[in-house]
XYZ file of C-alpha atoms in Angstrom:
561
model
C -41.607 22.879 49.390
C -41.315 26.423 48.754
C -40.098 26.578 52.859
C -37.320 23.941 52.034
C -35.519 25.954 49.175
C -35.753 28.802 51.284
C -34.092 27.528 53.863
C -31.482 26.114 51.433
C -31.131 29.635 49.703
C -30.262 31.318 53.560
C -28.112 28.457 54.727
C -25.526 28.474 51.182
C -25.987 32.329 51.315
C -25.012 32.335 54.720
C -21.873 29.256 53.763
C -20.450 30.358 50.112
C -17.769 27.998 50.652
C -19.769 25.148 51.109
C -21.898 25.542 48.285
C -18.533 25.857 46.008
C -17.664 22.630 47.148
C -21.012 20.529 46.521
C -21.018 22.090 43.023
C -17.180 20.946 42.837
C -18.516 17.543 44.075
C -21.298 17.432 41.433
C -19.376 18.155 38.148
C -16.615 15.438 39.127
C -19.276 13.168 39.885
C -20.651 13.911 36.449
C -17.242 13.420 35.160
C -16.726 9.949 36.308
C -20.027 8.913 34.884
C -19.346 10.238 31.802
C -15.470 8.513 31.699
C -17.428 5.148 32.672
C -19.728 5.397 29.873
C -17.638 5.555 27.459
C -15.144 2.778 28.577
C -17.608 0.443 29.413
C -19.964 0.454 26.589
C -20.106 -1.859 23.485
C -16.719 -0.807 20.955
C -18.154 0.611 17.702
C -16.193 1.637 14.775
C -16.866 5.505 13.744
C -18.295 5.927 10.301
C -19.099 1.886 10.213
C -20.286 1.406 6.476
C -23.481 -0.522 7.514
C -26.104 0.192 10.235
C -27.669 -2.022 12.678
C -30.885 -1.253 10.172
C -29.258 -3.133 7.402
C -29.159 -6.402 9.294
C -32.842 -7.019 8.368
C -32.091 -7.588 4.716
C -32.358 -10.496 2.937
C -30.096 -13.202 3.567
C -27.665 -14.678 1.181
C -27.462 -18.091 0.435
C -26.032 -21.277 1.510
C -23.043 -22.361 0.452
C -21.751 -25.130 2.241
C -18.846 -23.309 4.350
C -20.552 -20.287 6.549
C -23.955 -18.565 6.257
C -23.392 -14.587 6.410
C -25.972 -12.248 7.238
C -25.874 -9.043 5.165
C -25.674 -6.843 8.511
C -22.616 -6.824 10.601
C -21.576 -8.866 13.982
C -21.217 -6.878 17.627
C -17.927 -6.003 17.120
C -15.073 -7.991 18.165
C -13.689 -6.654 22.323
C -10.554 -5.901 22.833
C -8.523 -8.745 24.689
C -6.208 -8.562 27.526
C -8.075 -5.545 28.729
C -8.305 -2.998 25.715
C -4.802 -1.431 27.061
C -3.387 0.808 24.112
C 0.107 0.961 23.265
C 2.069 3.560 21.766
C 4.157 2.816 18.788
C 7.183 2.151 20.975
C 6.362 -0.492 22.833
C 6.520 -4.208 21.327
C 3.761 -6.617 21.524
C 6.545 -9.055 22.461
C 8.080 -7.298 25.488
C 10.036 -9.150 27.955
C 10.239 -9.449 31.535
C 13.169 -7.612 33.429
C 14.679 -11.017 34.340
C 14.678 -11.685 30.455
C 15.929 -7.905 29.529
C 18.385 -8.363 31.932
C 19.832 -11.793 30.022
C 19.767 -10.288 26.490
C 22.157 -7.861 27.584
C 24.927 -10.695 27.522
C 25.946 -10.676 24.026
C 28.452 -13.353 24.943
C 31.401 -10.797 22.830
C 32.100 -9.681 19.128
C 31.429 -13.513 17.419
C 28.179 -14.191 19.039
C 26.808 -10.804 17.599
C 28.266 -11.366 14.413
C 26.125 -15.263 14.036
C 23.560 -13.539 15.237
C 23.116 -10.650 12.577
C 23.952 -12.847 9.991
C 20.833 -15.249 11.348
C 18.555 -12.206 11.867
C 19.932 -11.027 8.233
C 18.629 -14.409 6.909
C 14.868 -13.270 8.099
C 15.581 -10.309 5.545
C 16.500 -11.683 2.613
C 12.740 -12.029 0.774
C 13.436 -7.884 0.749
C 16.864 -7.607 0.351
C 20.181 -9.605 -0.144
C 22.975 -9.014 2.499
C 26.253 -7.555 0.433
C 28.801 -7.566 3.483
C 30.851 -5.491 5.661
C 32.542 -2.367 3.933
C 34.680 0.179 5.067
C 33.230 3.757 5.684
C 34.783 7.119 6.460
C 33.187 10.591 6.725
C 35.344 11.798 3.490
C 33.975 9.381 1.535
C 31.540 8.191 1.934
C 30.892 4.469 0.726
C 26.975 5.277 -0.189
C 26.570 8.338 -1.621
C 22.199 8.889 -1.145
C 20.196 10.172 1.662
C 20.817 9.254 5.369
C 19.113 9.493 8.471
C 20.060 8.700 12.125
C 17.450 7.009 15.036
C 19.693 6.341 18.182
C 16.904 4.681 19.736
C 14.536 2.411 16.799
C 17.106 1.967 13.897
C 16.111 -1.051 12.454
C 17.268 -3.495 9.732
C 13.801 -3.271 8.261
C 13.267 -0.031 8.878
C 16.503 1.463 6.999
C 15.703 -1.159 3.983
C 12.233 0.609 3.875
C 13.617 3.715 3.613
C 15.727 3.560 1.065
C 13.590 1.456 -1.149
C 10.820 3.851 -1.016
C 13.006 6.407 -2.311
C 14.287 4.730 -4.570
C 18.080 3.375 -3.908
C 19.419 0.462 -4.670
C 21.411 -0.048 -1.257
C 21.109 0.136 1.930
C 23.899 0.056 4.848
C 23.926 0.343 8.569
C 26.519 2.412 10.715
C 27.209 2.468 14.038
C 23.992 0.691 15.314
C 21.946 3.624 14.546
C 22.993 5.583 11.423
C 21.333 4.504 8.084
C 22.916 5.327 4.488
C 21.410 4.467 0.733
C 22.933 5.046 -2.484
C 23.028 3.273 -6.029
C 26.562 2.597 -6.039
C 29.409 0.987 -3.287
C 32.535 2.814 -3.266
C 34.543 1.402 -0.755
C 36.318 -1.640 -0.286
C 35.434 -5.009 1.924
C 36.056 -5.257 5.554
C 36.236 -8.282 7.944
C 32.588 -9.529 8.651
C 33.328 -9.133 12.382
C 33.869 -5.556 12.508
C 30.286 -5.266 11.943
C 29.134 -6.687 15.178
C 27.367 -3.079 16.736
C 23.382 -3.926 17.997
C 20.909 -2.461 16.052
C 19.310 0.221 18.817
C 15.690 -0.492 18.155
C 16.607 -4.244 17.288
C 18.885 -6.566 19.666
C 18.773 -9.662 17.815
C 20.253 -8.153 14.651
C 23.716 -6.385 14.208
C 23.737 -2.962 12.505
C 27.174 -2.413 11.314
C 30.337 -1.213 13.401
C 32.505 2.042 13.947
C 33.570 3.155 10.542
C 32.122 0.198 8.996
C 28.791 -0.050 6.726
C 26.506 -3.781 6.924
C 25.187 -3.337 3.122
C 22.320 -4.471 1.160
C 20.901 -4.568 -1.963
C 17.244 -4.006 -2.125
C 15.413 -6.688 -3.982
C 11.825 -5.514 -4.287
C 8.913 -7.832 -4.651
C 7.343 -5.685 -7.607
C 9.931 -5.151 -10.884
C 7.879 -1.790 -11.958
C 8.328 -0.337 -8.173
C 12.343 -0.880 -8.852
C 14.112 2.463 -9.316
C 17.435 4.140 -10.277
C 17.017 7.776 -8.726
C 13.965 9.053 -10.271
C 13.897 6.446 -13.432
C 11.729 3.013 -12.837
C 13.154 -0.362 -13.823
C 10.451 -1.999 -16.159
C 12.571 -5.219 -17.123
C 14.658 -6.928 -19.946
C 13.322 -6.905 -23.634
C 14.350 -8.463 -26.749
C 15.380 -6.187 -29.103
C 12.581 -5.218 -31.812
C 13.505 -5.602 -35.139
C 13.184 -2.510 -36.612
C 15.241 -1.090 -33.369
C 15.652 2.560 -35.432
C 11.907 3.427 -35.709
C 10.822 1.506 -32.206
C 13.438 3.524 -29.950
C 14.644 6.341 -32.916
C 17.541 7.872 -30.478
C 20.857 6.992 -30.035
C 24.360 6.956 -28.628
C 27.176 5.504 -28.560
C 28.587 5.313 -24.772
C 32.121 3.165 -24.291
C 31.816 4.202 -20.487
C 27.949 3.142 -20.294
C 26.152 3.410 -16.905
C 22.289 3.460 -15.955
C 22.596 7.297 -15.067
C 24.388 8.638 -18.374
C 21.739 6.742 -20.396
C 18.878 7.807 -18.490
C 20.260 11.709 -18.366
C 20.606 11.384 -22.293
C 16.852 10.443 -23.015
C 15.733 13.585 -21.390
C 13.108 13.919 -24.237
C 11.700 10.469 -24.235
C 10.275 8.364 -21.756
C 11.915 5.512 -22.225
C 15.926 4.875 -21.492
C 17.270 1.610 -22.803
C 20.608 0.098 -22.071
C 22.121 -2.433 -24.785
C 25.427 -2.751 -23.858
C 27.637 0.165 -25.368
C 24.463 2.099 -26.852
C 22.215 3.715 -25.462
C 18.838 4.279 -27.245
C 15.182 6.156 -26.341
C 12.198 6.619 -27.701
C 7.787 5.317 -26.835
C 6.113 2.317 -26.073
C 4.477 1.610 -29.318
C 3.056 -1.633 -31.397
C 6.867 -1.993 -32.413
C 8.350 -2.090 -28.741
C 5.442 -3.458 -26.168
C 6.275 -3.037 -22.577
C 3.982 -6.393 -21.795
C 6.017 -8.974 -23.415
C 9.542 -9.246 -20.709
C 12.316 -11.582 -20.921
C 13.901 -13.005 -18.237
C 16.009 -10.467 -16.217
C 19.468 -12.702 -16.314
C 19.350 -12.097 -19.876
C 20.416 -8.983 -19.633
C 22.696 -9.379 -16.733
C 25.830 -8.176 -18.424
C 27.942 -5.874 -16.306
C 28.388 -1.645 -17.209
C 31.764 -0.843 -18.474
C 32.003 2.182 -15.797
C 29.464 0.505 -12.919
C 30.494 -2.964 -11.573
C 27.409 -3.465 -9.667
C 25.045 -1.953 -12.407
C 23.880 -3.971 -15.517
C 23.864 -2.584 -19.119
C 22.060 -5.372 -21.102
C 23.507 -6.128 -24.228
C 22.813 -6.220 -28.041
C 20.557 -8.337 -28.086
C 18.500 -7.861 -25.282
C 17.811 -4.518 -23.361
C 17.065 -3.365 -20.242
C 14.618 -0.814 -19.904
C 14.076 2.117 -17.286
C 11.018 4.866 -17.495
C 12.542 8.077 -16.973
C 10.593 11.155 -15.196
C 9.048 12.202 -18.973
C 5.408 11.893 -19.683
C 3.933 10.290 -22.283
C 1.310 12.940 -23.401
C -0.647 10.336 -26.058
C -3.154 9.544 -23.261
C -3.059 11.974 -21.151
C -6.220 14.142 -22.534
C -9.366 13.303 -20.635
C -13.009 14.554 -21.041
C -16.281 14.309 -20.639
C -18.575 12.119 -22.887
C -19.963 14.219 -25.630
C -23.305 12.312 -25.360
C -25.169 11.119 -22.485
C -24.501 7.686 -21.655
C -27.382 5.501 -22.550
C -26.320 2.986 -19.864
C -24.784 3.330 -16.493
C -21.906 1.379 -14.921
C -20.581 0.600 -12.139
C -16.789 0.101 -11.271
C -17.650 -1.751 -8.091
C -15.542 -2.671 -5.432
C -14.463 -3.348 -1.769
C -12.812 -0.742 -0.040
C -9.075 -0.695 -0.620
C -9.259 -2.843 -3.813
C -8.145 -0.147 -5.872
C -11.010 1.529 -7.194
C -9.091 4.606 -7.382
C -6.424 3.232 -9.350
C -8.416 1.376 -12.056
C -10.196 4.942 -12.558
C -7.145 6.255 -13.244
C -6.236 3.547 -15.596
C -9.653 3.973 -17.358
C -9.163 7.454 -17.798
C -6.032 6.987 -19.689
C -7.261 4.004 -21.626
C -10.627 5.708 -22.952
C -10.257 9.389 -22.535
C -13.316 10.000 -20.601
C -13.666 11.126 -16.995
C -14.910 8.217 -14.369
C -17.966 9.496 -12.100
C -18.372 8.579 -8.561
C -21.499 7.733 -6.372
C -20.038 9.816 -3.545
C -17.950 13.172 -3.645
C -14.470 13.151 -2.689
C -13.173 16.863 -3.028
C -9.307 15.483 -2.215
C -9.940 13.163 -5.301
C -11.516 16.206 -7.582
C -8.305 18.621 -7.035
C -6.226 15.343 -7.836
C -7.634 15.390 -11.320
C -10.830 13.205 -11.375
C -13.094 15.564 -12.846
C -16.102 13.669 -13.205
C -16.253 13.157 -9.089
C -18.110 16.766 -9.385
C -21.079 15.254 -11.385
C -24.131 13.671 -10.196
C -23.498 9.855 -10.614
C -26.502 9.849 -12.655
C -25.346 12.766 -15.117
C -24.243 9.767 -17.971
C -21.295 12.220 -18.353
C -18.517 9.772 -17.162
C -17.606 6.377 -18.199
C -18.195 4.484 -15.552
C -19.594 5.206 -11.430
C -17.428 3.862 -8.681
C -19.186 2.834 -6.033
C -18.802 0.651 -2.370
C -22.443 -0.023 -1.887
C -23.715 -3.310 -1.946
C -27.626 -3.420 -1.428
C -30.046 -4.878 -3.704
C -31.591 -1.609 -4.626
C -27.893 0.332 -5.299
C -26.652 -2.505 -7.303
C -29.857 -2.800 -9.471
C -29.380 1.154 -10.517
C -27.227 -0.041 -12.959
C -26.799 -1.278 -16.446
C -23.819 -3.413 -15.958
C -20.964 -3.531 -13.875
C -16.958 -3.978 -13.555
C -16.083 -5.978 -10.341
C -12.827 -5.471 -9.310
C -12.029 -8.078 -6.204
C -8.779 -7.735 -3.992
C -7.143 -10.633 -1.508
C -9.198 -9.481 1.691
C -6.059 -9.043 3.811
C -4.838 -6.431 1.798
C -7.894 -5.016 1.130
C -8.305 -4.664 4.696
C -5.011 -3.302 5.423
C -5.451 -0.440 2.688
C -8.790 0.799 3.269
C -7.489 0.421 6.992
C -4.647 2.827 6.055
C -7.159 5.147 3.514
C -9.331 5.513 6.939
C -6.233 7.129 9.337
C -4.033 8.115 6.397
C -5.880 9.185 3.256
C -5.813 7.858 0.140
C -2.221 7.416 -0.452
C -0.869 7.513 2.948
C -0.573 5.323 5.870
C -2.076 4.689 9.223
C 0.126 5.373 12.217
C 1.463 2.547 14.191
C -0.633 3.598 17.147
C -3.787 3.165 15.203
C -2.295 -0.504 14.267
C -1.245 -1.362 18.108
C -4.894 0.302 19.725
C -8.121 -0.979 19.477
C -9.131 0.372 16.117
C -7.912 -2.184 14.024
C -9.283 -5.663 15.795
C -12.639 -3.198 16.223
C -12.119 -2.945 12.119
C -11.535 -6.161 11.296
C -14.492 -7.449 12.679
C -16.683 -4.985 11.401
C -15.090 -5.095 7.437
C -14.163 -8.540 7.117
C -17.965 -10.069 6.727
C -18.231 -6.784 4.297
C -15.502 -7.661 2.109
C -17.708 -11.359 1.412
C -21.039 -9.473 1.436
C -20.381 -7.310 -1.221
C -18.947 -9.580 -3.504
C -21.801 -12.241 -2.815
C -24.549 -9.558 -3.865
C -22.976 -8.075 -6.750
C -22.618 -11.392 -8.260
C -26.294 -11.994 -7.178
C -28.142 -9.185 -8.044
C -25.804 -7.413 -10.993
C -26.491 -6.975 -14.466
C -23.453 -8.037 -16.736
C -21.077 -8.260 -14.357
C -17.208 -8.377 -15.039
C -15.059 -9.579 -12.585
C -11.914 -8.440 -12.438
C -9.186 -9.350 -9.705
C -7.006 -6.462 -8.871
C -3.819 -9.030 -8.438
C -4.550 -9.854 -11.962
C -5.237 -6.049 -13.178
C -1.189 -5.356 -11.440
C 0.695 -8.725 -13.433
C -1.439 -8.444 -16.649
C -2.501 -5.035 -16.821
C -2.535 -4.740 -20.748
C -5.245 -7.878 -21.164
C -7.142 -6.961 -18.287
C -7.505 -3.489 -19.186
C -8.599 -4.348 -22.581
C -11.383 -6.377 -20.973
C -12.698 -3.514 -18.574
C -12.464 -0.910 -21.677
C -14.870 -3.306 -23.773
C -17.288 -3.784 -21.289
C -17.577 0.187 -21.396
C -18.227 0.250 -25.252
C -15.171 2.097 -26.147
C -12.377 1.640 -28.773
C -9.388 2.458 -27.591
C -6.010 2.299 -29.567
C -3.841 0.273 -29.155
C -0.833 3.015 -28.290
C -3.205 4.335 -26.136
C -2.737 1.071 -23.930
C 0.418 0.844 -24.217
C 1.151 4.563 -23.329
C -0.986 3.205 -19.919
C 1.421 1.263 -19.614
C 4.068 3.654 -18.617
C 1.967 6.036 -16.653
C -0.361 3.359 -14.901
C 0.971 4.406 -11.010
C -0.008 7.806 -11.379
C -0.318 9.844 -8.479
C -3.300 8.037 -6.758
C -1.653 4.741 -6.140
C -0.431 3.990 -2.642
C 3.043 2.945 -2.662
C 3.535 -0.767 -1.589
C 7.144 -0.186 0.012
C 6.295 0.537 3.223
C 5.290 -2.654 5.598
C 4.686 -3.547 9.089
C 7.575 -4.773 10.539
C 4.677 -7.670 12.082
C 1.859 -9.204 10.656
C -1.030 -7.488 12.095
C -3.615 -10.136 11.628
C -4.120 -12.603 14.895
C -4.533 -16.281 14.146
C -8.473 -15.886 15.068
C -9.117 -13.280 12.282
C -6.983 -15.099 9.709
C -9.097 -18.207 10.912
C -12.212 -15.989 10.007
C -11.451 -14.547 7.175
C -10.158 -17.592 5.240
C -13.878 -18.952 6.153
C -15.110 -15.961 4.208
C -12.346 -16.463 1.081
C -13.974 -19.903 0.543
C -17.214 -18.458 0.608
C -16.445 -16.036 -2.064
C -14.283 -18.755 -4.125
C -17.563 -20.998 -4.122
C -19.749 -18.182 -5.515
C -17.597 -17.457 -8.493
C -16.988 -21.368 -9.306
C -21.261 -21.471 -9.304
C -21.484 -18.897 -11.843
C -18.942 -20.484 -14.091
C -15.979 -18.188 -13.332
C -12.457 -18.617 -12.003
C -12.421 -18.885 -8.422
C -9.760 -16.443 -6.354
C -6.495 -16.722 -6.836
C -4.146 -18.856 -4.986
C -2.210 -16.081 -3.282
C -5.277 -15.184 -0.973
C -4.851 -17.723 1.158
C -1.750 -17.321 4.028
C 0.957 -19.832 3.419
């Protein structure tokens, strides 16, 4: 032996080169292994909440529609190959032959019925105004703008401008995207707005000079805004109007802005008709108890598409002031003599009911993890052991037997598992109020996700109601249309007496800075008919627990229409 590496030593002393070259040969050979390892093995999802250990729990039972195991599935391959696309390419793409043929627009009037039928697809977001004339002088919407001369969208400059806020949205040139709160400019002839949208081809995206305008109609009335003021709805007046909203003015040229820049003091601006008045939400003037919105459709002397309310009934925007009445948080003064939980699914908005309970009670919500981002956000209590009985209530995600049974008692909060999914999806490559890129969305890490959380989002519902002590359930789509009742549930379950101003002034401030805002959407539904077939199966599961222990089952909206 000791002959043979000899004789290798003299013959690669003797041939440098050659030896170079093996070792070359070696590492790439190495390489290739290593690249074929990693492609080839079984997809896993980093930082998967459960571990193959946890599959040898105890099973949950029957329930006449699927039997789940409390561990997770392999996950889910990737089909057609795994192949990851970028953001810019479409799951839909054509052929050349096919490109080729949607080039002929067929002139002017076939573009112009066909962006008024792909302006029909947008109208559960916004309602189409018309075509309006538009000159670089002066400018027919007066708000921000940006320009994408290859992706502008219809969708995409809606989005936009609702997220910050405006009230319309136009299209220029195919490519140029404008939003504002008021139209200054006059109509033009629907077929001068017959330009392609860039990133679109089956929608039209105004013309030269020429503006395709809508008005944003958003799904959610508190998420409507004028500027930095937030439309909460049309109220009947309260009858002692000069101690429920104590400010006042007289305005013959009323608009939304001049009454909102008046209450600069107060955090609420209300429009009825000529006056303008401001003042809290209080016992006198509840924000919970809305009339319907055409009530107050009565047009603003100096705005024609802006509504002042009238005498009788008023429409109400929060301005930027806060409402300091429940703002003060702390720290329980005595040790908790129970502990619980405010349990939930990933993405269900655990973070925001914390922040609700916080206002509501005064006391600082503990967590079972640490989240430093959270801490220097202003939840206090996420310093503190969970079992420190210093905060109101523990957030937690777990869902074994031996976590659950830690505590006392529990608040449940439940969200539709699709967008569940999608938030915790977007929490995971976007923090906790940001959003997942569309490469994240288009790769393998959602399908890889989906199969891996879905059976989760069942799981931990099933063995909360199984194993909890005095458990509350609470349905986050319930908490967001009823938030006054619901929150008066959670804050008795915690043994605290909170005022009643004290809710109301939640009221105002419930989005906070922690909520994520529910503006921005795929422009596609991410969910594939096999996963929607899945987790339906899994919706049913859940909606037969609850009915067994005598509770409402989930609400209609969870399942797709």
């Amino acid at each position: 032996m000791a002959k043979l590496l000899l004789k290798l030593q003299r013959y690669f002393r003797r041939r440098p080169v050659r030896f170079f070259t093996l070792l070359a040969l070696y590492l790439a050979a190495g390489s290739l292994v290593f690249l074929h390892s990693g492609f080839s093995g079984e997809p896993t999802v980093p930082g998967s909440p459960r571990s193959p250990a946890a599959a040898e729990g105890p099973g949950l039972p029957y329930l006449g529609v699927m039997q789940l195991s409390r561990g997770f599935k392999t996950a889910a391959t990737m089909p057609g190959g795994g192949r990851r696309h970028g953001p810019w390419f479409k799951s839909t793409s054509k052929e050349p032959s096919d490109r080729g043929k949607s080039r002929d627009n067929g002139g002017p009037r076939s573009r112009a019925l066909r962006g008024r039928s792909g302006r029909e697809k947008e109208e559960d977001r916004a309602r189409y105004l018309g075509c309006y004339e538009d000159n670089t002088r002066q400018r027919t919407l007066r708000g921000m703008s940006f320009f994408d001369y290859k992706k502008m969208t219809v969708f995409r400059c809606q989005d936009n401008c609702a997220e910050r806020g405006y009230l319309y949205a136009g299209l220029e040139f195919g490519a140029e995207c404008y939003c504002g709160h008021k139209i200054q400019a006059s109509n033009a002839s629907e077929s001068e707005c017959n330009m392609e949208c860039k990133g679109e081809r089956s929608n039209t995206c105004g013309g030269i000079n020429r503006l395709s305008i809508y008005r944003l109609e958003l799904a959610q009335e508190s998420a409507r805004r004028y500027g930095s003021a937030i439309f909460r709805g049309c109220f009947r007046r309260p009858e002692n109007v000069s101690i429920a909203l104590p400010a006042s003015q007289l305005m013959l040229n009323m608009s939304v802005d001049k009454c909102v820049d008046f209450c600069t003091e107060f955090p609420l601006a209300a429009l009825a008709g000529t006056t303008c008045r401001c003042g809290f939400p209080s016992t006198l003037f509840p924000l919970h108890e809305r009339e319907d919105e055409q009530l107050c459709a009565h047009k603003c002397a100096a705005e024609e598409f802006e509504s002042c309310g009238s005498a009788e009934f008023l429409l109400v925007y929060q301005t930027q002031v806060q409402d300091n009445r429940c703002m003060d948080r702390r720290f329980l003064p005595s040790r908790a003599k129970q502990l619980v939980a405010l349990a939930s699914f990933p993405g269900a908005g655990n973070t925001w009911a914390r922040h609700l309970i916080e206002l509501a009670t005064g006391f600082y919500t503990g967590s079972y993890y640490f989240d430093g981002s959270l801490y220097n956000k202003g939840f206090k209590g996420e310093r503190d052991h969970w079992r420190s009985g210093r905060t109101i209530c523990i957030k937690t995600h777990e869902s074994g037997q031996k976590e659950i049974e830690s505590f006392d008692s529990a608040i449940l909060l439940i969200r539709n598992p699709y967008k569940a999914l999608m938030a915790e999806f977007n929490r995971k490559y976007g923090g906790h109020i940001g959003f997942a890129a569309h490469a994240h969305w288009k790769g393998k890490e959602w399908p890889e996700f989906v199969a891996n959380y879905a059976p989760w989002w069942a799981t931990h519902t099933l063995d909360w109601l199984r194993y909890g002590k005095k458990v509350l359930v609470v349905h986050f789509e319930d908490l967001k249309r009823d938030l006054f009742v619901q929150l008066q549930r959670m804050v008795a379950l915690l043994g605290v007496t909170a005022c009643e101003d004290r809710l109301l002034c939640v009221e105002g401030q419930k989005d906070g800075n922690f909520k994520r805002s529910g503006l921005r959407k795929l422009e596609y539904d991410p969910y594939t008919p096999e996963m929607r077939k899945t987790i339906s199966g899994y919706i049913r599961t859940v909606d037969a627990a609850l009915k067994l222990r005598n509770l409402s089952g989930v609400p209609e909206d969870y399942y797709p229409r």
